[in-house]
mmCIF file with all atom_site columns, N, CA and C in Angstrom:
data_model
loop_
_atom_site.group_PDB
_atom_site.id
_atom_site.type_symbol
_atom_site.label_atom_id
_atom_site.label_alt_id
_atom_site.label_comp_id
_atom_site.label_asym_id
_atom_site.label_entity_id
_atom_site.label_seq_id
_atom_site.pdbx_PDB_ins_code
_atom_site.Cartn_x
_atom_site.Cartn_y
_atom_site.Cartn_z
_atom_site.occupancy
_atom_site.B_iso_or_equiv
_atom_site.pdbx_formal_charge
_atom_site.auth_seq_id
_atom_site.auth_comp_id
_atom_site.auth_asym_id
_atom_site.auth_atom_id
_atom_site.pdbx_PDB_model_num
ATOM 1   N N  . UNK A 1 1  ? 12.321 -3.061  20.710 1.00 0.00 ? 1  UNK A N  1
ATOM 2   C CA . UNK A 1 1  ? 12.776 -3.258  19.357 1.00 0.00 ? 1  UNK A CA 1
ATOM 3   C C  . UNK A 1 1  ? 13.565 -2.036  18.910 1.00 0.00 ? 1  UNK A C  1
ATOM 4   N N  . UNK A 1 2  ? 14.466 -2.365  18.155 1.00 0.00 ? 2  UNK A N  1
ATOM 5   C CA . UNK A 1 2  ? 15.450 -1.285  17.336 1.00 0.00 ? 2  UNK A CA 1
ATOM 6   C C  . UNK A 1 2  ? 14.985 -0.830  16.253 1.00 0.00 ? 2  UNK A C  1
ATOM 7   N N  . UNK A 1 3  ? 15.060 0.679   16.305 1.00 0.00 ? 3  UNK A N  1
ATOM 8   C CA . UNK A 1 3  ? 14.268 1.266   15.104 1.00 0.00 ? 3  UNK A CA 1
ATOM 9   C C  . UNK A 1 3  ? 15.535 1.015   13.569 1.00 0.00 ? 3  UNK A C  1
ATOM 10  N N  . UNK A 1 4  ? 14.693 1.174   12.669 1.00 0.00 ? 4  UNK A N  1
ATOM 11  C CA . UNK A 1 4  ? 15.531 0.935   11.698 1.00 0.00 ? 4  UNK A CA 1
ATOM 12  C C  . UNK A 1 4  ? 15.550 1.434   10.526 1.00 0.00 ? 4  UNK A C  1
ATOM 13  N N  . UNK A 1 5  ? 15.921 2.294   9.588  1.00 0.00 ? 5  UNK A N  1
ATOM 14  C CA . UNK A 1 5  ? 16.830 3.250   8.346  1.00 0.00 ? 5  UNK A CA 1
ATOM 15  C C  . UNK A 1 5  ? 15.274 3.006   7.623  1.00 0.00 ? 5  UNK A C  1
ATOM 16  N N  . UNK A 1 6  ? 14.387 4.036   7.444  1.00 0.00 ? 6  UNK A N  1
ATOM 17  C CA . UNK A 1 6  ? 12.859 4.030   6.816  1.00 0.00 ? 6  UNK A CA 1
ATOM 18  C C  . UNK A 1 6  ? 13.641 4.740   5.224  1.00 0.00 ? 6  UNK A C  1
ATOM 19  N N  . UNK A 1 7  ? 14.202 3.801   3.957  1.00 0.00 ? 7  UNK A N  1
ATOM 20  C CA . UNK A 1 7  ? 14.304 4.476   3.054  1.00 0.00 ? 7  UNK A CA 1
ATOM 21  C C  . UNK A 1 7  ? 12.558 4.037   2.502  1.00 0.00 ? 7  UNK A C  1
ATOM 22  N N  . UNK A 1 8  ? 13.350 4.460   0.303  1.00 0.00 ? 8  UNK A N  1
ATOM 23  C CA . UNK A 1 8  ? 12.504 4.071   -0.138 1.00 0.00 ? 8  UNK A CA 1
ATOM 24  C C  . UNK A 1 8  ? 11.946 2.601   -0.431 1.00 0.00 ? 8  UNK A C  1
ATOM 25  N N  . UNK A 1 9  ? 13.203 2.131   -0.607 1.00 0.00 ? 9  UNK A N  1
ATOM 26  C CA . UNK A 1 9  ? 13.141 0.467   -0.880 1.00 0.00 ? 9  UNK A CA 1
ATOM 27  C C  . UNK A 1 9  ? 12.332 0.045   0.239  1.00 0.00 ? 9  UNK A C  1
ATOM 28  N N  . UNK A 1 10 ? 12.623 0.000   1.530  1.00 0.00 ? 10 UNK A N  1
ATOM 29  C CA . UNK A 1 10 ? 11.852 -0.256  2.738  1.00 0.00 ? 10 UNK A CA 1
ATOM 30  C C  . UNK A 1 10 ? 10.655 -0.297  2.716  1.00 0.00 ? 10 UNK A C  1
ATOM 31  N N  . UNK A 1 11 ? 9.909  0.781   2.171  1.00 0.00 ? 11 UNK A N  1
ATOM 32  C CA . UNK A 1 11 ? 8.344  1.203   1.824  1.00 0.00 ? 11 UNK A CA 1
ATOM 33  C C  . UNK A 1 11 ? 8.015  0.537   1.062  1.00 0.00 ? 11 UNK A C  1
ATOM 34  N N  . UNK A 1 12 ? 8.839  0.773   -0.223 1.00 0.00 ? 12 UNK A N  1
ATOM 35  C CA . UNK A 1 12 ? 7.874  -0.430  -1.318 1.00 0.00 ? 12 UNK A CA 1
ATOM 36  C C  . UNK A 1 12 ? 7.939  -1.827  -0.963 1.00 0.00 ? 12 UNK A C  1
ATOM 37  N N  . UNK A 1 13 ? 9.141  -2.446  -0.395 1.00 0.00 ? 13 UNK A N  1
ATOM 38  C CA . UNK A 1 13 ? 9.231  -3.930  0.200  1.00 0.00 ? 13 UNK A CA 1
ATOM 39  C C  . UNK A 1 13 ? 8.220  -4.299  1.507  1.00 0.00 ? 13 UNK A C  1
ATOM 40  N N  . UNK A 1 14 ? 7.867  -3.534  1.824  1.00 0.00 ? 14 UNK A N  1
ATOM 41  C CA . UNK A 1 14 ? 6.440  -3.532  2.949  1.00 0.00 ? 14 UNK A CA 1
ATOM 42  C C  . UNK A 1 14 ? 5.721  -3.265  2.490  1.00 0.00 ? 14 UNK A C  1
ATOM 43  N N  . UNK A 1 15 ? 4.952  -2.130  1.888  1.00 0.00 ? 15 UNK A N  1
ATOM 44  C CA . UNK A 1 15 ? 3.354  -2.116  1.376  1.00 0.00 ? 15 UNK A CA 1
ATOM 45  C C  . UNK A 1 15 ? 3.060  -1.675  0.243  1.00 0.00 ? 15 UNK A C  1
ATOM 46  N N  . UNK A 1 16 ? 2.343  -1.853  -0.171 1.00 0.00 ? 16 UNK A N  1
ATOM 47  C CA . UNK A 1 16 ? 1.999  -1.115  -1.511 1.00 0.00 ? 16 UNK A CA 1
ATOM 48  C C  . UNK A 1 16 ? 0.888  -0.138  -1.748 1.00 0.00 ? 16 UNK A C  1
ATOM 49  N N  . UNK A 1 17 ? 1.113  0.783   -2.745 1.00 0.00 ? 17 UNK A N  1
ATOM 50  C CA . UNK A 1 17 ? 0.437  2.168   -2.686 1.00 0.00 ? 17 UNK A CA 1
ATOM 51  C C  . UNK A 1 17 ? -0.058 2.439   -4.062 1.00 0.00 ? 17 UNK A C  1
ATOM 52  N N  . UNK A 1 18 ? -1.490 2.831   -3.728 1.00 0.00 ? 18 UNK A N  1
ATOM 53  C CA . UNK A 1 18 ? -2.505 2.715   -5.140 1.00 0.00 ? 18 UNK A CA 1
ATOM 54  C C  . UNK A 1 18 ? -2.980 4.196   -5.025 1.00 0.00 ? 18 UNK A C  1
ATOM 55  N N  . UNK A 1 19 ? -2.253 5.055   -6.126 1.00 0.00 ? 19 UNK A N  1
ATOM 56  C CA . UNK A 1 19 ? -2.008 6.121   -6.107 1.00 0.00 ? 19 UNK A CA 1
ATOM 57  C C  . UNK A 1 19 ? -3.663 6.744   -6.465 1.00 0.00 ? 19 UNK A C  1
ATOM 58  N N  . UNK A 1 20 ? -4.299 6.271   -6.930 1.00 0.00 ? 20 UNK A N  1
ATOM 59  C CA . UNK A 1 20 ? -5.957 6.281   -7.420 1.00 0.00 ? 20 UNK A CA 1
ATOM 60  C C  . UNK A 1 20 ? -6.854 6.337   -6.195 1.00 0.00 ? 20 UNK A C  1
ATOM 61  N N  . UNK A 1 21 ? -6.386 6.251   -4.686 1.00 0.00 ? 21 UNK A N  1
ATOM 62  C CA . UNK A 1 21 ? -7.049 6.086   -3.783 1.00 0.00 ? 21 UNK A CA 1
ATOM 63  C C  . UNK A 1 21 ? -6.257 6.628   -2.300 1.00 0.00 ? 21 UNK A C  1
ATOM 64  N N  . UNK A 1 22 ? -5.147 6.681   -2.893 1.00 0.00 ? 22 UNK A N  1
ATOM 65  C CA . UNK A 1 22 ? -4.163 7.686   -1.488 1.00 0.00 ? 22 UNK A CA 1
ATOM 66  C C  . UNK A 1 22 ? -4.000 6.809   -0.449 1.00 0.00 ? 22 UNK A C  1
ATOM 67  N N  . UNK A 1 23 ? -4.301 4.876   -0.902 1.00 0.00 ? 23 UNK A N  1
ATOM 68  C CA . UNK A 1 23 ? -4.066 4.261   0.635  1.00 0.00 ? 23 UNK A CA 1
ATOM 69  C C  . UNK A 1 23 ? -2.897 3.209   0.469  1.00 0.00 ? 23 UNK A C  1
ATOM 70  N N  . UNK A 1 24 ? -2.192 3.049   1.396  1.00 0.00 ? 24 UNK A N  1
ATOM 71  C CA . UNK A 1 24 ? -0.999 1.968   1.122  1.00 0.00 ? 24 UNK A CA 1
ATOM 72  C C  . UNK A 1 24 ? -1.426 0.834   2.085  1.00 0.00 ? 24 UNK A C  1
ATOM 73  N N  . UNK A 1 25 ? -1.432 -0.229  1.906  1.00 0.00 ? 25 UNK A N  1
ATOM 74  C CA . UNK A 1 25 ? -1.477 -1.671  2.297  1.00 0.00 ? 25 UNK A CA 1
ATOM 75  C C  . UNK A 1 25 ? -0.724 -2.532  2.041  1.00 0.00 ? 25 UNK A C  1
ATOM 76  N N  . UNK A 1 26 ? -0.578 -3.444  3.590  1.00 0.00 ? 26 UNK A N  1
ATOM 77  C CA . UNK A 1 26 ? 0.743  -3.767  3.879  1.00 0.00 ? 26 UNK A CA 1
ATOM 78  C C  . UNK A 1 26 ? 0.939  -5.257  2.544  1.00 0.00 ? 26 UNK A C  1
ATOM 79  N N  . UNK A 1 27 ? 2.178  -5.542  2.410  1.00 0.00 ? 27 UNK A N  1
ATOM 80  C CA . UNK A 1 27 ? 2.321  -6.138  1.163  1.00 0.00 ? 27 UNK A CA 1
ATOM 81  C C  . UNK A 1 27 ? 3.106  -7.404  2.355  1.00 0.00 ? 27 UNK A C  1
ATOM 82  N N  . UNK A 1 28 ? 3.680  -7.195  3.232  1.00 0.00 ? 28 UNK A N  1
ATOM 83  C CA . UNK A 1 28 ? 4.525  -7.938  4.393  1.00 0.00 ? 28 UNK A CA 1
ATOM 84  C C  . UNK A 1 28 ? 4.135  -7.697  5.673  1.00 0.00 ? 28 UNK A C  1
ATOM 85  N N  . UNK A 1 29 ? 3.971  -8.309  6.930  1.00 0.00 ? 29 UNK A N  1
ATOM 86  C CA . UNK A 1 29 ? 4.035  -8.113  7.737  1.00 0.00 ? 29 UNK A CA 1
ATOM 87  C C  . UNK A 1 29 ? 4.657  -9.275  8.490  1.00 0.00 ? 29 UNK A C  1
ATOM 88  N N  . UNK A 1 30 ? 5.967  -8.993  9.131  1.00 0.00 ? 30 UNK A N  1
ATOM 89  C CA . UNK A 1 30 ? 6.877  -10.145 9.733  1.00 0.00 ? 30 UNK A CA 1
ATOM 90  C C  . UNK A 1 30 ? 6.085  -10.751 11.111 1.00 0.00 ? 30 UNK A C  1
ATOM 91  N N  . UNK A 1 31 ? 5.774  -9.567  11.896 1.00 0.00 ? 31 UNK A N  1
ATOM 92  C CA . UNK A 1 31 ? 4.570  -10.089 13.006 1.00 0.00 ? 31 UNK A CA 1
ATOM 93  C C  . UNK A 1 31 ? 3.718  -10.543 12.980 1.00 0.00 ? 31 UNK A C  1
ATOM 94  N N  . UNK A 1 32 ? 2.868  -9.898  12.112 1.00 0.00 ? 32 UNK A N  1
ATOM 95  C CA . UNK A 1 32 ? 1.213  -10.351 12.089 1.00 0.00 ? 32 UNK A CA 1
ATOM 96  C C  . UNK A 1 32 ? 0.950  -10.575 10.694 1.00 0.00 ? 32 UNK A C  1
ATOM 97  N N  . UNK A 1 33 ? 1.033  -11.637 10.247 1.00 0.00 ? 33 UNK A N  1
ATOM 98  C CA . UNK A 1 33 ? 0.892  -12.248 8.821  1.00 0.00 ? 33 UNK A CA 1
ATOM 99  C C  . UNK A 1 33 ? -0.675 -12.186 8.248  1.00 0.00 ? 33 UNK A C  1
ATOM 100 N N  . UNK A 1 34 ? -1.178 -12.001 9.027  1.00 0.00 ? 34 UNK A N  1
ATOM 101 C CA . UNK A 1 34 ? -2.631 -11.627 8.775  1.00 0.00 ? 34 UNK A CA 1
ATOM 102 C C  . UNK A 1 34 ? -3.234 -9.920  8.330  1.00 0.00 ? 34 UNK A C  1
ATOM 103 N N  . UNK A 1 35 ? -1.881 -9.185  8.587  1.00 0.00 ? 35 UNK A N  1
ATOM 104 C CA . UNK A 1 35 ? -2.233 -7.542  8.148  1.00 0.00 ? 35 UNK A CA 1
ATOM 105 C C  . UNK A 1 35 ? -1.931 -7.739  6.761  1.00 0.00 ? 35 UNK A C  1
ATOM 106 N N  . UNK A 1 36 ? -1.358 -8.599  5.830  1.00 0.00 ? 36 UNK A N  1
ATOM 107 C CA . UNK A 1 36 ? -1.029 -8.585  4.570  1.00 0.00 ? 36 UNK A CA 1
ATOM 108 C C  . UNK A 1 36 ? -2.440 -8.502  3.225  1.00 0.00 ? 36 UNK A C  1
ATOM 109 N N  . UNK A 1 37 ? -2.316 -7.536  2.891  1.00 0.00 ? 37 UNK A N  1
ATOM 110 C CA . UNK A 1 37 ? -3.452 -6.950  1.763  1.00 0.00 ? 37 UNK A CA 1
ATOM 111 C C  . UNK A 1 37 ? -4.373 -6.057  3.156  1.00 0.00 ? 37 UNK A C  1
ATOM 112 N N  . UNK A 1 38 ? -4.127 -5.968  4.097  1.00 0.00 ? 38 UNK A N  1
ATOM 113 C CA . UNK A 1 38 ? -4.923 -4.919  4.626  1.00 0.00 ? 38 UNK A CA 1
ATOM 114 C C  . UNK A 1 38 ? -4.545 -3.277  5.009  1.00 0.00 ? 38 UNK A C  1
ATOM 115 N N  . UNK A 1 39 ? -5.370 -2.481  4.761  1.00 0.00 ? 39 UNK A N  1
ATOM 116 C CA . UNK A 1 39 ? -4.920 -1.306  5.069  1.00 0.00 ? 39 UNK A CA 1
ATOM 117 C C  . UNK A 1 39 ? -4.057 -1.160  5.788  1.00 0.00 ? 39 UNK A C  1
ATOM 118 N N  . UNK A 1 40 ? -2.831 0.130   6.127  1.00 0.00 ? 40 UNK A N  1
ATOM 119 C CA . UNK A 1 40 ? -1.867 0.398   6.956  1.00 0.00 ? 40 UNK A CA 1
ATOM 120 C C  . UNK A 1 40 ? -2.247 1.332   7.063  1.00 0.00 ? 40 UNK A C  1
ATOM 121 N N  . UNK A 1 41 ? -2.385 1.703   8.446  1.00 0.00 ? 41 UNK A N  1
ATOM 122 C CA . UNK A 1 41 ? -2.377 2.508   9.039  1.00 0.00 ? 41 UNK A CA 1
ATOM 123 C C  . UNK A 1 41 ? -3.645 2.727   10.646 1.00 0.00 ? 41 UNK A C  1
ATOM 124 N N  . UNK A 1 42 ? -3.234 4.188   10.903 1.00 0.00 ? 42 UNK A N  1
ATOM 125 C CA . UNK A 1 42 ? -4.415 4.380   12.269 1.00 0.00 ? 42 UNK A CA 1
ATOM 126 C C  . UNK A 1 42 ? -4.409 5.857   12.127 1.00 0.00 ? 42 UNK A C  1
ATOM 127 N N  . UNK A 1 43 ? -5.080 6.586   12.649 1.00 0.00 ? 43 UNK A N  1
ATOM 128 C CA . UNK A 1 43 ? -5.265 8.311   13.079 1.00 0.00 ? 43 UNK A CA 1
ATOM 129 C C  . UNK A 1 43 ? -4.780 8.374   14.309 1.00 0.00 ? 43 UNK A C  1
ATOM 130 N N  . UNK A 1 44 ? -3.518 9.586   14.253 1.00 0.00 ? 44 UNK A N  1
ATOM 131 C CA . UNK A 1 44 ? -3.672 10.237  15.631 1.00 0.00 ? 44 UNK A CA 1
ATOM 132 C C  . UNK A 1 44 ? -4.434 10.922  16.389 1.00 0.00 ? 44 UNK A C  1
ATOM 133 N N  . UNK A 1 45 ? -3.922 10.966  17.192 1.00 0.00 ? 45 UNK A N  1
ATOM 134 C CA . UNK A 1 45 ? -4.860 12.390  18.268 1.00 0.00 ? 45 UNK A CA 1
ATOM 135 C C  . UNK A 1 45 ? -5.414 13.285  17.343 1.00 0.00 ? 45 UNK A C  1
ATOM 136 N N  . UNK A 1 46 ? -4.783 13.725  16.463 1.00 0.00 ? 46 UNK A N  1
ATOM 137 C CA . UNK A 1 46 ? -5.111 14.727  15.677 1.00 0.00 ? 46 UNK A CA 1
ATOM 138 C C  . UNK A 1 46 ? -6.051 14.625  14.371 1.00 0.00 ? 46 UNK A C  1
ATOM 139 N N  . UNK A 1 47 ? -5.691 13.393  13.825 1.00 0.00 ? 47 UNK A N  1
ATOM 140 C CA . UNK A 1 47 ? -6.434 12.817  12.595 1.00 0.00 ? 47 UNK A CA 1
ATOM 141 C C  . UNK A 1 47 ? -5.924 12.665  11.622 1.00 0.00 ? 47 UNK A C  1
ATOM 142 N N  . UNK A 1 48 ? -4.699 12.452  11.869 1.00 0.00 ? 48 UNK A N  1
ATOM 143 C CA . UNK A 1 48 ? -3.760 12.500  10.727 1.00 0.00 ? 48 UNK A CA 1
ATOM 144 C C  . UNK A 1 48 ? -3.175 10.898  10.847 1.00 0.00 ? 48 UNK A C  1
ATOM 145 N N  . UNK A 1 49 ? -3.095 10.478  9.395  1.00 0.00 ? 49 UNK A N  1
ATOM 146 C CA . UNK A 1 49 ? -2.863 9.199   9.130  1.00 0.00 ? 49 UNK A CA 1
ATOM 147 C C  . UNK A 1 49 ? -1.380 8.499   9.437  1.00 0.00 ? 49 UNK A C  1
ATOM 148 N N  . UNK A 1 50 ? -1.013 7.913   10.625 1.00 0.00 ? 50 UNK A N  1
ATOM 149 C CA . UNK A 1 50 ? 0.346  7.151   10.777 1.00 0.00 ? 50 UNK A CA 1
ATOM 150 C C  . UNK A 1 50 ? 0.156  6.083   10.779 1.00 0.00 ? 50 UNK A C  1
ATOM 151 N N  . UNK A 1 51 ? 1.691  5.106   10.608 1.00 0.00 ? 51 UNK A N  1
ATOM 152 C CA . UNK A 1 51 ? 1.614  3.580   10.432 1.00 0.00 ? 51 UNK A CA 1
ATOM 153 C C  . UNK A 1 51 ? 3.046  3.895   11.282 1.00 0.00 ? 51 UNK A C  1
ATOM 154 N N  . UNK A 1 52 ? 3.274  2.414   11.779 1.00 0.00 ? 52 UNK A N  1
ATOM 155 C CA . UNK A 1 52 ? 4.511  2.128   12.266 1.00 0.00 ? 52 UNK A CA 1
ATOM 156 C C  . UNK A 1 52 ? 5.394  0.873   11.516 1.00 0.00 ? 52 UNK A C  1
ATOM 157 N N  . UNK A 1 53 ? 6.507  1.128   11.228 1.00 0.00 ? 53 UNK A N  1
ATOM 158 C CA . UNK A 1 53 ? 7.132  0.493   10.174 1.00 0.00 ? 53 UNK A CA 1
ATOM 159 C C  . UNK A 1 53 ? 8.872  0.667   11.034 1.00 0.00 ? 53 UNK A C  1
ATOM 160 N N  . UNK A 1 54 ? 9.208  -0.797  11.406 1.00 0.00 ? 54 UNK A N  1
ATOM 161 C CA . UNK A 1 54 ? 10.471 -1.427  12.419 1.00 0.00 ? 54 UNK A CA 1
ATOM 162 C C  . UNK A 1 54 ? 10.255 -0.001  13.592 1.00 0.00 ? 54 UNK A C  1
ATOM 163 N N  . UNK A 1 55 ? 9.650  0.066   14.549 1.00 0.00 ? 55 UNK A N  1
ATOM 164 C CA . UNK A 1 55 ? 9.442  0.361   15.690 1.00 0.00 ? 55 UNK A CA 1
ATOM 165 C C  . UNK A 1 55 ? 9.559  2.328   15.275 1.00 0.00 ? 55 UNK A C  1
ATOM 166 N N  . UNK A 1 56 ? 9.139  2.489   13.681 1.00 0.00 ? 56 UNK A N  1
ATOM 167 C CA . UNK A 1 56 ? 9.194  4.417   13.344 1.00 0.00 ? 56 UNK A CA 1
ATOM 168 C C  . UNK A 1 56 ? 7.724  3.828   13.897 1.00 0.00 ? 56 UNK A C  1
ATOM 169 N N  . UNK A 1 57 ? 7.432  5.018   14.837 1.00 0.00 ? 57 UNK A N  1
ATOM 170 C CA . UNK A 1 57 ? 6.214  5.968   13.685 1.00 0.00 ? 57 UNK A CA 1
ATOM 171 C C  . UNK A 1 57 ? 5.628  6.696   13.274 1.00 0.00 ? 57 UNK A C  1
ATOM 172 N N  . UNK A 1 58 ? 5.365  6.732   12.196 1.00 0.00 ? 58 UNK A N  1
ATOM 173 C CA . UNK A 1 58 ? 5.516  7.716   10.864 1.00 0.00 ? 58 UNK A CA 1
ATOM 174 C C  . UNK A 1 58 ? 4.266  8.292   10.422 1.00 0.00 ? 58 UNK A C  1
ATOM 175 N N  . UNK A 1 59 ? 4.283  9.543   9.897  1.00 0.00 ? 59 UNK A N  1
ATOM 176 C CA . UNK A 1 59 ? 2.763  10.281  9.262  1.00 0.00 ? 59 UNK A CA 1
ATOM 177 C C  . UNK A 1 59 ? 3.135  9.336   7.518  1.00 0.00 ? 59 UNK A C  1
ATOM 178 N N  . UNK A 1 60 ? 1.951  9.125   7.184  1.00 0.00 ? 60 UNK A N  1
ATOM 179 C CA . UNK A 1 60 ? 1.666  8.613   5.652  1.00 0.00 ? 60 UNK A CA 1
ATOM 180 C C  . UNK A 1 60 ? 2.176  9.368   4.951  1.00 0.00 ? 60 UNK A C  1
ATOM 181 N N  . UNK A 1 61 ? 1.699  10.691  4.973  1.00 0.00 ? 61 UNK A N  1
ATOM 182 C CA . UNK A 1 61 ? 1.825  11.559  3.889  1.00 0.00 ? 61 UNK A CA 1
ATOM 183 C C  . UNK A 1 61 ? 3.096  11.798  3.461  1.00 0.00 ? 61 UNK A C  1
ATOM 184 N N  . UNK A 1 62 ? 4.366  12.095  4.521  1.00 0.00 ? 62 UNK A N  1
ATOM 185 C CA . UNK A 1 62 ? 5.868  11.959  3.435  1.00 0.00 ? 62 UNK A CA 1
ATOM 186 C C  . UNK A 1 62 ? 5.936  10.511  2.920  1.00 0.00 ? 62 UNK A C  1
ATOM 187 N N  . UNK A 1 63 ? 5.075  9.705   3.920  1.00 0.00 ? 63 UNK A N  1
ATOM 188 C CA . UNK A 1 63 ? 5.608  8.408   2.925  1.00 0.00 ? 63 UNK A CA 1
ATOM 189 C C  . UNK A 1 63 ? 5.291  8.144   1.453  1.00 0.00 ? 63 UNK A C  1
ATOM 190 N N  . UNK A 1 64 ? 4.729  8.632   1.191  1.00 0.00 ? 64 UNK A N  1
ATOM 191 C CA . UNK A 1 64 ? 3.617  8.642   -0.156 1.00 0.00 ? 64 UNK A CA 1
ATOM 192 C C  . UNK A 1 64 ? 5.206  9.073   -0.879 1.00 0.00 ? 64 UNK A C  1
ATOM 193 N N  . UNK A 1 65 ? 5.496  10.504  -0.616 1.00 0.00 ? 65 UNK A N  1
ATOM 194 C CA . UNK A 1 65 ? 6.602  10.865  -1.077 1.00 0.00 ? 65 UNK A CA 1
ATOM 195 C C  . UNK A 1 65 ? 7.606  10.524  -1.536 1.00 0.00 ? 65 UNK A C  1
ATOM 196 N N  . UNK A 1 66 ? 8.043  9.478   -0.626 1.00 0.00 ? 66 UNK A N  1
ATOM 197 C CA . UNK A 1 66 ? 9.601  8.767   -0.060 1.00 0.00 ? 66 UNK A CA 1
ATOM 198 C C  . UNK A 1 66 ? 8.925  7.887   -1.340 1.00 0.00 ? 66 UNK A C  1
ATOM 199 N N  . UNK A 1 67 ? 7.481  6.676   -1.074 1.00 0.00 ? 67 UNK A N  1
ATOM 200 C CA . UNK A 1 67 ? 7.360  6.028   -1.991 1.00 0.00 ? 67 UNK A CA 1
ATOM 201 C C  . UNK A 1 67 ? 7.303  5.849   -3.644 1.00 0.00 ? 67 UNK A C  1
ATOM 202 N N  . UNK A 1 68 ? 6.953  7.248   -4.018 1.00 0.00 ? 68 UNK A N  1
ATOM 203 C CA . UNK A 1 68 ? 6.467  7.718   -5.296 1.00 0.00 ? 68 UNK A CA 1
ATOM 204 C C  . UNK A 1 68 ? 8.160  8.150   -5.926 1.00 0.00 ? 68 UNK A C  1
#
């Protein structure tokens, strides 16, 4: 798959983010229609929170950023 331009619009048109709790959940999912209202994301190696969004993937935390 072809990765593809992660703005802000992108983020909010995929998941949504409840600033009261620091977690974003997916609002779309074109693959798996069943991740929709469920958490996004996994921990790396390290423990740090990424999601993959059109074949990025990405740490949460600028996304919060990009999103807000």
């Amino acid at each position: 798959m072809a990765k593809i331009d992660i703005t802000a619009e992108l983020i909010r048109e995929r998941l949504n983010y409840d600033a009261d709790t620091g977690v974003f959940t997916w609002r779309t999912s074109p693959r798996v229609p069943s991740k929709v209202g469920r958490v996004a994301g996994s921990h790396d190696f390290n423990g740090y929170l990424q999601l993959n969004i059109g074949g990025n993937v990405l740490k949460v935390y600028p996304l919060i950023w990009l999103y807000v």
